[in-house]
CSV table of C-alpha atoms and ligand atoms in Angstrom, one decimal:
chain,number,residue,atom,x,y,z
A,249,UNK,CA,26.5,13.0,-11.6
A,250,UNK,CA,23.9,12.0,-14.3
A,251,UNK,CA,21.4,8.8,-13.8
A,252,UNK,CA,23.0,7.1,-16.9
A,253,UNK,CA,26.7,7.7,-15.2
A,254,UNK,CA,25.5,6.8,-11.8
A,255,UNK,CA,23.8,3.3,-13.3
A,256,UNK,CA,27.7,2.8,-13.8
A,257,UNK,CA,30.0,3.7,-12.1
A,258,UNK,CA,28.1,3.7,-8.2
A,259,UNK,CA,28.6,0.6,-6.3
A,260,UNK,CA,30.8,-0.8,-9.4
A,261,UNK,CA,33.9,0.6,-7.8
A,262,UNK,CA,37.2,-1.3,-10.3
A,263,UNK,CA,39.2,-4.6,-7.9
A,264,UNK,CA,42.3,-2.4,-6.3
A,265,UNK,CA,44.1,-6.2,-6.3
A,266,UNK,CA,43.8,-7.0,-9.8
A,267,UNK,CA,42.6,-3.6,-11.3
A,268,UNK,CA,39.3,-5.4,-12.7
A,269,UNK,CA,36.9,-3.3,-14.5
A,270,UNK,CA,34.2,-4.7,-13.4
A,271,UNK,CA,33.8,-5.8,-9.1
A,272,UNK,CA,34.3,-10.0,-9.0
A,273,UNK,CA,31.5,-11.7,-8.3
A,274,UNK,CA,31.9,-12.5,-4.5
A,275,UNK,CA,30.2,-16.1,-3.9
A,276,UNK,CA,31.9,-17.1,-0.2
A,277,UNK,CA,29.1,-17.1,2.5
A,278,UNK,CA,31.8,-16.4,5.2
A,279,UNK,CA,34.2,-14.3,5.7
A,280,UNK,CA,37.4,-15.2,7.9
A,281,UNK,CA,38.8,-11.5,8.2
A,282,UNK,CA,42.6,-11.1,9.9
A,283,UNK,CA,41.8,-8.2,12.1
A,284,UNK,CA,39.1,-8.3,15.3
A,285,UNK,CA,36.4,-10.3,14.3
A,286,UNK,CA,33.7,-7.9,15.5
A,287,UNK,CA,35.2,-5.3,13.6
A,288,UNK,CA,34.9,-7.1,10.4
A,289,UNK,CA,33.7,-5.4,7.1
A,290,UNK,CA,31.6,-8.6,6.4
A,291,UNK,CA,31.6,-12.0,8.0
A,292,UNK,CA,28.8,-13.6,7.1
A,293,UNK,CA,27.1,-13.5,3.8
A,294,UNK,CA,23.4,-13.2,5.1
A,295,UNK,CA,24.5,-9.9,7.1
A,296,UNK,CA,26.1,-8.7,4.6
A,297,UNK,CA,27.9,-10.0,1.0
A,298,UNK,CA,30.4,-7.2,-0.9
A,299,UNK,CA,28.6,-8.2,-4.5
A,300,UNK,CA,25.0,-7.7,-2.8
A,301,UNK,CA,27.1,-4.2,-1.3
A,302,UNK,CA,27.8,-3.2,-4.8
A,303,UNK,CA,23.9,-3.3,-6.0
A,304,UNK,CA,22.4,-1.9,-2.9
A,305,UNK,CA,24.7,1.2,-3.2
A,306,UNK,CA,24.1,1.4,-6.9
A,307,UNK,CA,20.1,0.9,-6.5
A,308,UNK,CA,20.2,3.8,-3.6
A,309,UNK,CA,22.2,6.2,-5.6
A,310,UNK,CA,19.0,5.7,-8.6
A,311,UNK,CA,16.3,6.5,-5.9
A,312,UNK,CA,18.3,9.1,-4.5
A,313,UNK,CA,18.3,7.3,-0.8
A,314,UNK,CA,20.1,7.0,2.2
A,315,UNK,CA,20.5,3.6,1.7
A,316,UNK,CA,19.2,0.2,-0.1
A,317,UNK,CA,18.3,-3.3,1.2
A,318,UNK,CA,18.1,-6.1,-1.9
A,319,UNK,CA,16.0,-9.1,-1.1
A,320,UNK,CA,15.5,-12.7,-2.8
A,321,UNK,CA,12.5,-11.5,-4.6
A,322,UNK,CA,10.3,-8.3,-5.4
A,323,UNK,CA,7.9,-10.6,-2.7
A,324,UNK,CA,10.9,-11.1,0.0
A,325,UNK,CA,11.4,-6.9,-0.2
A,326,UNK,CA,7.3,-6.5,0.5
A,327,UNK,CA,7.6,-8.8,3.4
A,328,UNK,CA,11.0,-7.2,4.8
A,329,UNK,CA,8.5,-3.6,4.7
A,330,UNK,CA,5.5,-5.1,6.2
A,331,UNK,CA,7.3,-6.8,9.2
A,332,UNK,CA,7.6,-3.1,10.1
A,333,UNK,CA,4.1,-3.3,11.5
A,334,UNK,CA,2.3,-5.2,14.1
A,335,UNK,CA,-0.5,-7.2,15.7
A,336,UNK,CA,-3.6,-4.5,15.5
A,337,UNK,CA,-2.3,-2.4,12.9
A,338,UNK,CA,-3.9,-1.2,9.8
A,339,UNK,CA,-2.6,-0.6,5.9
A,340,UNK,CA,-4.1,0.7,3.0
A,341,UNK,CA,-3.2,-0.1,-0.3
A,342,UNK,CA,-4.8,0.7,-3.6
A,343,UNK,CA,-7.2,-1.4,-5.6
A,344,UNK,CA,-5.8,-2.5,-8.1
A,345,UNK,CA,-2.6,-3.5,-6.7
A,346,UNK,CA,0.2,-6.9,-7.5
A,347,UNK,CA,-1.4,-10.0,-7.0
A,348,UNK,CA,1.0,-11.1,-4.8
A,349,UNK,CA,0.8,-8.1,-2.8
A,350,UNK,CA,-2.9,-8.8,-2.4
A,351,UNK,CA,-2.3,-12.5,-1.4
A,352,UNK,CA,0.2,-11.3,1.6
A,353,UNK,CA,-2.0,-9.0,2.6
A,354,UNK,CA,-4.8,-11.0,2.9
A,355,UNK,CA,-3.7,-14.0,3.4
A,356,UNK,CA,-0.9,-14.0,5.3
A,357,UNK,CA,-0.8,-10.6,7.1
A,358,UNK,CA,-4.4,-11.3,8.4
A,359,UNK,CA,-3.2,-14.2,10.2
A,360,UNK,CA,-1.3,-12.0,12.8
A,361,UNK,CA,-3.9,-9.4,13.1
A,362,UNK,CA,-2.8,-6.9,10.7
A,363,UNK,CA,-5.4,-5.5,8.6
A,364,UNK,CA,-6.1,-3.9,5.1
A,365,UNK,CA,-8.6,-1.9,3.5
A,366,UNK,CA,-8.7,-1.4,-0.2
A,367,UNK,CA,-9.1,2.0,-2.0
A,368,UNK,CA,-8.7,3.2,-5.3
A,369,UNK,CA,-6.1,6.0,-4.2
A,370,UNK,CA,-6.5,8.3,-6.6
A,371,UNK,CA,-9.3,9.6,-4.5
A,372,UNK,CA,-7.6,11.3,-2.2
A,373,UNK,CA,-11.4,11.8,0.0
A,374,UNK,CA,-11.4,8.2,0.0
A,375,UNK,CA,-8.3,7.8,1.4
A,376,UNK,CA,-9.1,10.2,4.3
A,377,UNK,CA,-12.2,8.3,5.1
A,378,UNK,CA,-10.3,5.0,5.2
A,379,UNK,CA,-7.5,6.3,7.5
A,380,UNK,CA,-8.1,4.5,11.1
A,381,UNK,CA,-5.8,5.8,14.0
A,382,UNK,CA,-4.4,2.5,14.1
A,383,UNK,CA,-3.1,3.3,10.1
A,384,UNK,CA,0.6,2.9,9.9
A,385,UNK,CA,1.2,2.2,6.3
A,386,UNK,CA,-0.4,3.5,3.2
A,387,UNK,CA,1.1,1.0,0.2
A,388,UNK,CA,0.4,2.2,-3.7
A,389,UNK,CA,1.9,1.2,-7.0
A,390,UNK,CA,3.5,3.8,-9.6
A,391,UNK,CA,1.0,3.0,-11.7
A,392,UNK,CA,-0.8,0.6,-10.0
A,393,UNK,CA,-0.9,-3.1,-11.8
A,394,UNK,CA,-2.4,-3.8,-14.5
A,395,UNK,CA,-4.9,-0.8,-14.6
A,396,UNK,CA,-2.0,1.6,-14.6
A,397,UNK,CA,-3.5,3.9,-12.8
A,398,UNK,CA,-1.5,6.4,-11.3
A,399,UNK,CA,-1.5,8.1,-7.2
A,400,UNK,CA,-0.9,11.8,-6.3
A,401,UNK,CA,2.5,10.4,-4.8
A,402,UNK,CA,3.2,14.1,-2.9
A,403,UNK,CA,-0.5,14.3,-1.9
A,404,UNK,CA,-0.8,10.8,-0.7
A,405,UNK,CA,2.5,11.5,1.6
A,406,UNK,CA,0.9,14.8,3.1
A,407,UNK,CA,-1.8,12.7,4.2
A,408,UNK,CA,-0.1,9.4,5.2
A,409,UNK,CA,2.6,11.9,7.5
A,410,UNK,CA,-0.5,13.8,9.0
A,411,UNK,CA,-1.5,10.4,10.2
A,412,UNK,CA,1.7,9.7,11.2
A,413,UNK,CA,2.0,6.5,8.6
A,414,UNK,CA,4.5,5.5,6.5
A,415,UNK,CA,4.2,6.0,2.5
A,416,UNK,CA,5.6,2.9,0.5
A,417,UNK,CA,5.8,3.2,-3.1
A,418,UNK,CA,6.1,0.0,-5.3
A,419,UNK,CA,7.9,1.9,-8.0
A,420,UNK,CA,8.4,-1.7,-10.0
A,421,UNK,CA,6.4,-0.4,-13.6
A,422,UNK,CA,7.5,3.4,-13.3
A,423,UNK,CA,11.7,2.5,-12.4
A,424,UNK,CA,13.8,5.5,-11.0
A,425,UNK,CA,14.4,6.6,-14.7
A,426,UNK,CA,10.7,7.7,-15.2
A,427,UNK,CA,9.9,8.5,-10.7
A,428,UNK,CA,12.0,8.9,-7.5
A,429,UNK,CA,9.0,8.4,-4.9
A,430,UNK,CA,11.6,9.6,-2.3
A,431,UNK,CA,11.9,13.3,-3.5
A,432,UNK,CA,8.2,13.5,-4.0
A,433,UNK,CA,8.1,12.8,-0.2
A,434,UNK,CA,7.6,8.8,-0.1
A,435,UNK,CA,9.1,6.6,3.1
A,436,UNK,CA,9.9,3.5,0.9
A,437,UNK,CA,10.4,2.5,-2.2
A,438,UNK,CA,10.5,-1.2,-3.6
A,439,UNK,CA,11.4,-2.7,-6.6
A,440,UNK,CA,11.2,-5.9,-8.4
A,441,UNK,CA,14.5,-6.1,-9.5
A,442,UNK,CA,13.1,-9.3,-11.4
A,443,UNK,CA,11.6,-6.7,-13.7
A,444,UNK,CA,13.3,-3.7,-15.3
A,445,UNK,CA,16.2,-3.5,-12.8
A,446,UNK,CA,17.5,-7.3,-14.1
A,447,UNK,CA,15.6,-6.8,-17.2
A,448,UNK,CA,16.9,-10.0,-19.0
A,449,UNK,CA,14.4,-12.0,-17.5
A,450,UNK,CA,17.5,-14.2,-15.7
A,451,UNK,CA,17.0,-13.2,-12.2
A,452,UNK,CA,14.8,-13.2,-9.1
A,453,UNK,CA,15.3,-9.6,-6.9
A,454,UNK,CA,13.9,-7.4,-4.5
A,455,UNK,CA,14.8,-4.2,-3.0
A,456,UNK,CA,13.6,-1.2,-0.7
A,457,UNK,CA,15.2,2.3,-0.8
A,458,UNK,CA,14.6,4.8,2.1
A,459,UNK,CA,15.7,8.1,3.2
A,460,UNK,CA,16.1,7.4,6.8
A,461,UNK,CA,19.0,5.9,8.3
A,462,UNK,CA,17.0,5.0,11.1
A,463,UNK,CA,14.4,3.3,8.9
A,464,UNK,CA,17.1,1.5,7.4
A,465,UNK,CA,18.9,0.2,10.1
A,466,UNK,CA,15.4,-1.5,11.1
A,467,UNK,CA,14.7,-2.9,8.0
A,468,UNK,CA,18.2,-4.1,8.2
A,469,UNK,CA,17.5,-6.0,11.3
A,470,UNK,CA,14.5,-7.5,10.2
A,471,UNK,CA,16.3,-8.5,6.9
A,472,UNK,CA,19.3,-10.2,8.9
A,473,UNK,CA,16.6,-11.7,11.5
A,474,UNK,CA,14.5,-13.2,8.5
A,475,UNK,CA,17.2,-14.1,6.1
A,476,UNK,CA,15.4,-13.0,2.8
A,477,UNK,CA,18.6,-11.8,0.9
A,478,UNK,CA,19.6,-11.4,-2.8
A,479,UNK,CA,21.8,-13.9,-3.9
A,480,UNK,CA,25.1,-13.0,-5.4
A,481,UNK,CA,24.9,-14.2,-8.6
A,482,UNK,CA,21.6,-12.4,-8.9
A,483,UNK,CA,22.9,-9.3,-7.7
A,484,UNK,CA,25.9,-10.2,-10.1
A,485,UNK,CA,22.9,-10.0,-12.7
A,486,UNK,CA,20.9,-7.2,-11.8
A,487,UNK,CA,23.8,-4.6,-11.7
A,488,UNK,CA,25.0,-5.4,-15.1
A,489,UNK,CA,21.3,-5.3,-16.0
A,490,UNK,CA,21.1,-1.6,-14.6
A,491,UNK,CA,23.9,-0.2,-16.5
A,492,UNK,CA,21.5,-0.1,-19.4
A,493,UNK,CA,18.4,0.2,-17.4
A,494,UNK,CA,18.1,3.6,-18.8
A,495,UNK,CA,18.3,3.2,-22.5
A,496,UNK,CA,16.4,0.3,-22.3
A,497,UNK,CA,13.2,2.2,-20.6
A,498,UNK,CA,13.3,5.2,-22.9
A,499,UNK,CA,13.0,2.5,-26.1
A,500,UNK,CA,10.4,0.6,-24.4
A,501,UNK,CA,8.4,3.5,-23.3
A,502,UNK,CA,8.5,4.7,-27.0
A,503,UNK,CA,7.1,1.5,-28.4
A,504,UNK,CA,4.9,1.3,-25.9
A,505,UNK,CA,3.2,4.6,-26.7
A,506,UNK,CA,2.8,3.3,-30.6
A,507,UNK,CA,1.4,0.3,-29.7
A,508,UNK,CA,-0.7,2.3,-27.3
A,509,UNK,CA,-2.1,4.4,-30.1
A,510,UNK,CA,-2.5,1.5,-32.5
A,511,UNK,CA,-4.7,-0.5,-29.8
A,512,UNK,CA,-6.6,2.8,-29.4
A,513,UNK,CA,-7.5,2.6,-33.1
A,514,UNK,CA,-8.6,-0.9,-33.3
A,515,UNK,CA,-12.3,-1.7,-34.0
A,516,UNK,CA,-11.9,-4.8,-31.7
A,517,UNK,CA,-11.2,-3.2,-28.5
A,518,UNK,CA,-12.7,-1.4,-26.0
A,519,UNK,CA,-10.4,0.2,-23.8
A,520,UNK,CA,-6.9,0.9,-23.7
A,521,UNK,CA,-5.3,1.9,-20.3
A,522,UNK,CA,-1.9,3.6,-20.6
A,523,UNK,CA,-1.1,6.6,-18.6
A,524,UNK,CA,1.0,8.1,-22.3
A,525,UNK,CA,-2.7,8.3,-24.1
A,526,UNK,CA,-4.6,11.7,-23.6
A,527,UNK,CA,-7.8,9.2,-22.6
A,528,UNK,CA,-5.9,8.0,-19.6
A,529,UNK,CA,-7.8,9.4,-17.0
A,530,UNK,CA,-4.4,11.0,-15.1
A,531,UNK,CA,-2.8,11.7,-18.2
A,532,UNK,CA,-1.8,14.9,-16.8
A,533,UNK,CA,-0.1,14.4,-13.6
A,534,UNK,CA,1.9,11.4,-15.1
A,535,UNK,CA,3.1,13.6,-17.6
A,536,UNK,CA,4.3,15.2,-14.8
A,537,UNK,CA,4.8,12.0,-12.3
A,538,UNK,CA,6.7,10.0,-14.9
A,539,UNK,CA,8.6,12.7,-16.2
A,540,UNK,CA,6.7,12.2,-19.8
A,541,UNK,CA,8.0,8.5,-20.0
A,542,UNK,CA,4.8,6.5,-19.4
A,543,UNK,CA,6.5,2.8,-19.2
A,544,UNK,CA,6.4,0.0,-21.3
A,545,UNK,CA,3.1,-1.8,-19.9
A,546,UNK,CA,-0.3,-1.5,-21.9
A,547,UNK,CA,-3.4,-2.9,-21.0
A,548,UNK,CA,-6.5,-3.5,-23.1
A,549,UNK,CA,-10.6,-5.3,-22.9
A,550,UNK,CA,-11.2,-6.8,-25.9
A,551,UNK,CA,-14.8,-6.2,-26.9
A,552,UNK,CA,-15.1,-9.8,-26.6
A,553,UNK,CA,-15.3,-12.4,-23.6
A,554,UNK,CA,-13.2,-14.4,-21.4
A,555,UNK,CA,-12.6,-17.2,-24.4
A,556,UNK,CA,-11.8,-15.1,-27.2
A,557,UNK,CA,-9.4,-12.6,-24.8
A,558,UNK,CA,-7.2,-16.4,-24.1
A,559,UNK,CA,-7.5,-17.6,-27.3
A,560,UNK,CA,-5.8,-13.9,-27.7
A,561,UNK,CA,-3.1,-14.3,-25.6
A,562,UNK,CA,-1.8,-17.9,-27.5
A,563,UNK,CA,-2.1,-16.6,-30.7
A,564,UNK,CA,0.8,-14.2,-30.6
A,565,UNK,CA,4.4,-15.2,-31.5
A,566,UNK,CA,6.7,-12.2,-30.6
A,567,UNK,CA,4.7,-11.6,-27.2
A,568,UNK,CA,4.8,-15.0,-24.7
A,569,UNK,CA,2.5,-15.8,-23.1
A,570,UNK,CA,3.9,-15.3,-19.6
A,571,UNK,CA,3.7,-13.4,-16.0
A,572,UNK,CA,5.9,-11.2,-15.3
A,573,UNK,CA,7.7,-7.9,-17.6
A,574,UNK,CA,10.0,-5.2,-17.8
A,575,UNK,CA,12.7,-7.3,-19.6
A,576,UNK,CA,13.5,-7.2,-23.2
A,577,UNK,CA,11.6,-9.7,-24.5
A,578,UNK,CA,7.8,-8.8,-25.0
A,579,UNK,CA,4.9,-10.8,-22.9
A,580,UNK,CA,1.4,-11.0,-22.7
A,581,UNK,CA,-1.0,-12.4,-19.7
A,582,UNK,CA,-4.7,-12.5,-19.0
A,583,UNK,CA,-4.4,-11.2,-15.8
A,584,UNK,CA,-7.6,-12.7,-14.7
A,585,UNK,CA,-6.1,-16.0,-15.4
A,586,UNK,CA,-2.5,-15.6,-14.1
A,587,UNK,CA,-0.8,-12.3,-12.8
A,588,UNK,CA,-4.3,-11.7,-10.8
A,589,UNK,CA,-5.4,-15.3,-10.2
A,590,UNK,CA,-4.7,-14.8,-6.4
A,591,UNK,CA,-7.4,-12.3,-6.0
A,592,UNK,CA,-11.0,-13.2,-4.9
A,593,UNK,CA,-13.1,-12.9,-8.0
A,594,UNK,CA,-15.2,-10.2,-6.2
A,595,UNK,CA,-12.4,-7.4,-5.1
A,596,UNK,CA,-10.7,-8.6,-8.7
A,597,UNK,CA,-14.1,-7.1,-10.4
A,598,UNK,CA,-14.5,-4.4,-7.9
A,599,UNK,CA,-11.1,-2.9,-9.1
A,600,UNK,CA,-12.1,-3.5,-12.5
A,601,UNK,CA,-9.3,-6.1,-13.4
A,602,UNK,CA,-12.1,-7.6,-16.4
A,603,UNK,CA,-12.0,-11.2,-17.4
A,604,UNK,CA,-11.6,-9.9,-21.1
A,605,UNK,CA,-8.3,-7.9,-19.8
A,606,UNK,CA,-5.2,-8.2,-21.4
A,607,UNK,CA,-1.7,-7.0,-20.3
A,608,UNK,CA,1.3,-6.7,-22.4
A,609,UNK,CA,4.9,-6.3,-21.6
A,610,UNK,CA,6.8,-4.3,-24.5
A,611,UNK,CA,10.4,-5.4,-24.6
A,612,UNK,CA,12.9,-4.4,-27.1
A,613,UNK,CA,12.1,-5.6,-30.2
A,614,UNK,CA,11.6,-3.7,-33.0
A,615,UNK,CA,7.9,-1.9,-32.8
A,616,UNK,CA,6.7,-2.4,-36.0
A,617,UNK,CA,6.7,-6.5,-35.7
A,618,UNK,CA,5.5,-6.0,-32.2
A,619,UNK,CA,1.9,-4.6,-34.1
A,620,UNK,CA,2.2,-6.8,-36.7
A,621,UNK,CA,2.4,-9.7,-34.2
A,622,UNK,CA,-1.0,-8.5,-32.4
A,623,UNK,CA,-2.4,-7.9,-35.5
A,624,UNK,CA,-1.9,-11.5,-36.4
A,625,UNK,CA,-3.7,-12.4,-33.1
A,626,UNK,CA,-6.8,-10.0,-33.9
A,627,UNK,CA,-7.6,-12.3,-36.7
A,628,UNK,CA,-6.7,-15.5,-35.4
A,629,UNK,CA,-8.7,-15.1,-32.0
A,630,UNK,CA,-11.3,-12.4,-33.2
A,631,UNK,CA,-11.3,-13.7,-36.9
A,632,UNK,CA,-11.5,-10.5,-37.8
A,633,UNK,CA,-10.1,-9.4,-41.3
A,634,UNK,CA,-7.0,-7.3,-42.2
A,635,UNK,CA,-9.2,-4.4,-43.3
A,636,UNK,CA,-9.9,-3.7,-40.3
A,637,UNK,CA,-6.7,-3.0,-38.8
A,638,UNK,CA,-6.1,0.7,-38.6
A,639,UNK,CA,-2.7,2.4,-40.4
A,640,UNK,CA,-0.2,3.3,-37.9
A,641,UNK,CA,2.0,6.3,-39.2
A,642,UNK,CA,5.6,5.1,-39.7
A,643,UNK,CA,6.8,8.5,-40.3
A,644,UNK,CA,6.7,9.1,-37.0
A,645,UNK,CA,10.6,9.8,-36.4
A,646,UNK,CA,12.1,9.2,-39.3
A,647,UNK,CA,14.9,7.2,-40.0
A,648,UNK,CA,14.4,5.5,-37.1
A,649,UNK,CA,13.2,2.6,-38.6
A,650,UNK,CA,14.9,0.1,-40.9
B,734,PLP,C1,6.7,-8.8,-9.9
B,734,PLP,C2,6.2,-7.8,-9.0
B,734,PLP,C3,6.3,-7.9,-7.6
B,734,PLP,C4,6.8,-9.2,-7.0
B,734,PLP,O1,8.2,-9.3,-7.3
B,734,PLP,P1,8.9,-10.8,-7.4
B,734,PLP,O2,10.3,-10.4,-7.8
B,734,PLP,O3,8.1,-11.6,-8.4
B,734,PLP,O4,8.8,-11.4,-6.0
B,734,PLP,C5,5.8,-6.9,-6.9
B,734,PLP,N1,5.2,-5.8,-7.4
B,734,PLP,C6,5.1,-5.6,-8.7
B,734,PLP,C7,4.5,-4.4,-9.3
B,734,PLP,C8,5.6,-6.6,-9.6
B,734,PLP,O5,5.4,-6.5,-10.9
């Protein structure tokens, strides 16, 4: 079965009472089943709820796992995985990494003794050297956030499983459609469903995906124990979000590509990081990693400072200023000032997260008033003129305009 068929029809089984197309939305938080109690199929809705069922089967069956766990938030998943570890162990996790990731790790995972070191983890030497034999999880973004930068996913789980640790993948930014971290030999995968999963911007989700039953049934207990689950409605949400997960990526990876290019072009910026240029540093293995579909986030410096780069991000009309992506409207952050504001300033420089950095979201509107719109903000914030702005080349596909 296809991706596009599994997004579907897995976990979205028709009512056998009514013959419903689509599974009713099940709110009840208890269940008062007529057989023996203990046998029950559910009985209470934090242990298990038949609409958050539906969306952990469907989420498994896009990762290709043994099973899926969906959580309050993206944050609530990250938690549920790190409550794997304990007093005196030690994670690594890459450099540029979520902000909120960061702030768990540092500030709340510290508090019980657990420790993390930083590394960029595309150097695979450094990651060796920063192994520990108290290491039991090695945590990395596909691409990391918001330097898209991209990990060796197979290479970093040869080395994590020689050190007997687990490999979590944050596989937010690169969705099943374009990476299954499972096959390429991960442990875990999460998701924020809040992003491309739900991808209306209507919901608040998490998830993790793993291969082992045994893993599962762990991170089961520690879900049920902590009580960080998805709540119906949302889950409601997010599977009728993921039934067009699929087209929706392709179009916004597509976009994001031309808008790439036209940044790439423009006189008033200095670097553009997206994974689909040829300049990206890893452009190869994510042509290989991402399957050729590169996602729909782009990140730019402005040559220009920390005042002109947020009098950049208000002066756009399409893109909202906002945290948060993957849904179809189009955003754009200064990470320094939101998405990242949880970092130190210091480890925020060292991973090269500038104050001049800007991050946008590429939703689903039509490209060409997507460039338009940032050309707009070039010459409000930068006062630079029209001239200036490079052609883009229309022709591209053709007919695919209107
Ligand atoms: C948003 C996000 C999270 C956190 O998810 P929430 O749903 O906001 O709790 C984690 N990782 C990445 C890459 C994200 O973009």
């Amino acid at each position: 079965m296809h991706f596009s068929t599994r997004s579907i029809h897995m976990g979205n089984e028709k009512e056998p009472l009514t013959g419903a197309v689509i599974p009713p939305l099940h709110l009840s938080s208890t269940f008062a089943p007529s057989g023996e109690f203990s046998e029950a199929l559910y009985d209470y809705s934090r242990s298990g709820n038949p609409t958050r069922a539906g969306l952990e089967t469907t989420i498994a069956s896009l990762e290709e796992g043994a099973g899926a766990l969906a959580y309050a938030s993206g944050m609530a998943a990250i938690h549920g995985a790190f409550m794997l570890l304990k007093n005196g162990d030690h994670v690594i996790a890459g450099t540029d990494i979520y902000g909120g990731t960061y702030r768990i790790l540092h500030k709340i995972l510290n508090r019980v003794g657990i420790e993390t070191t930083l590394v960029p983890l595309d150097d695979l030497d450094k990651v060796e050297a920063a192994i520990r034999p108290t290491t039991r999880m090695i945590w990395a973004e596909n691409p990391g956030n918001p330097l898209l930068s991209l990990v060796d996913i197979a290479a970093l789980a040869a080395i994590a499983h020689r050190h007997r640790a687990l490999l979590a993948i944050d596989n937010t930014f690169a969705t099943p459609v374009a990476t299954q971290p499972l096959k390429l030999g991960a442990d875990i995968v999460m998701h924020s469903a809040t992003k491309y999963l739900g991808g209306h911007s209507d919901l608040l989700g998490g998830a993790l995906v793993v291969k082992d039953k045994a893993l599962l049934k762990e991170l089961y207990f520690i879900q049920n124990a902590t009580g960080g689950v998805m709540a119906p409605l949302d889950c409601y949400l997010c599977a009728r979000g993921i039934k067009t997960l699929e087209v929706r990526f392709r179009e916004q990876c597509k976009s994001a590509l031309w808008i790439a290019q036209f940044l790439e072009s423009h006189p008033a910026v200095k670097k553009v990081y997206y994974p689909g240029l040829a300049s990206h540093p890893q452009h190869e293995l994510a042509q290989k990693q991402l399957r050729g579909l590169h996602g729909a986030v782009v990140s730019f410096e402005l040559n220009a400072d920390f005042q002109a780069a947020k009098r950049f991000v208000s002066s756009t009309r399409f893109f909202q200023r906002a945290v948060s992506m993957g849904a179809v409207e189009s955003l754009i952050e200064q990470p320094a000032s939101m998405s990242h504001a949880s970092y130190d300033r210091a480890d925020r420089l060292k991973a090269g997260i500038d104050d001049g950095l800007i991050r946008l979201s590429i939703g689903l509107e039509h490209p060409q008033d997507l460039i338009e719109d940032l050309q707009g903000a070039f010459q409000q914030a930068l006062e630079l003129d029209a001239v200036l702005a490079p052609r883009i080349d229309w022709d591209l596909e053709a007919g695919y305009f209107s």
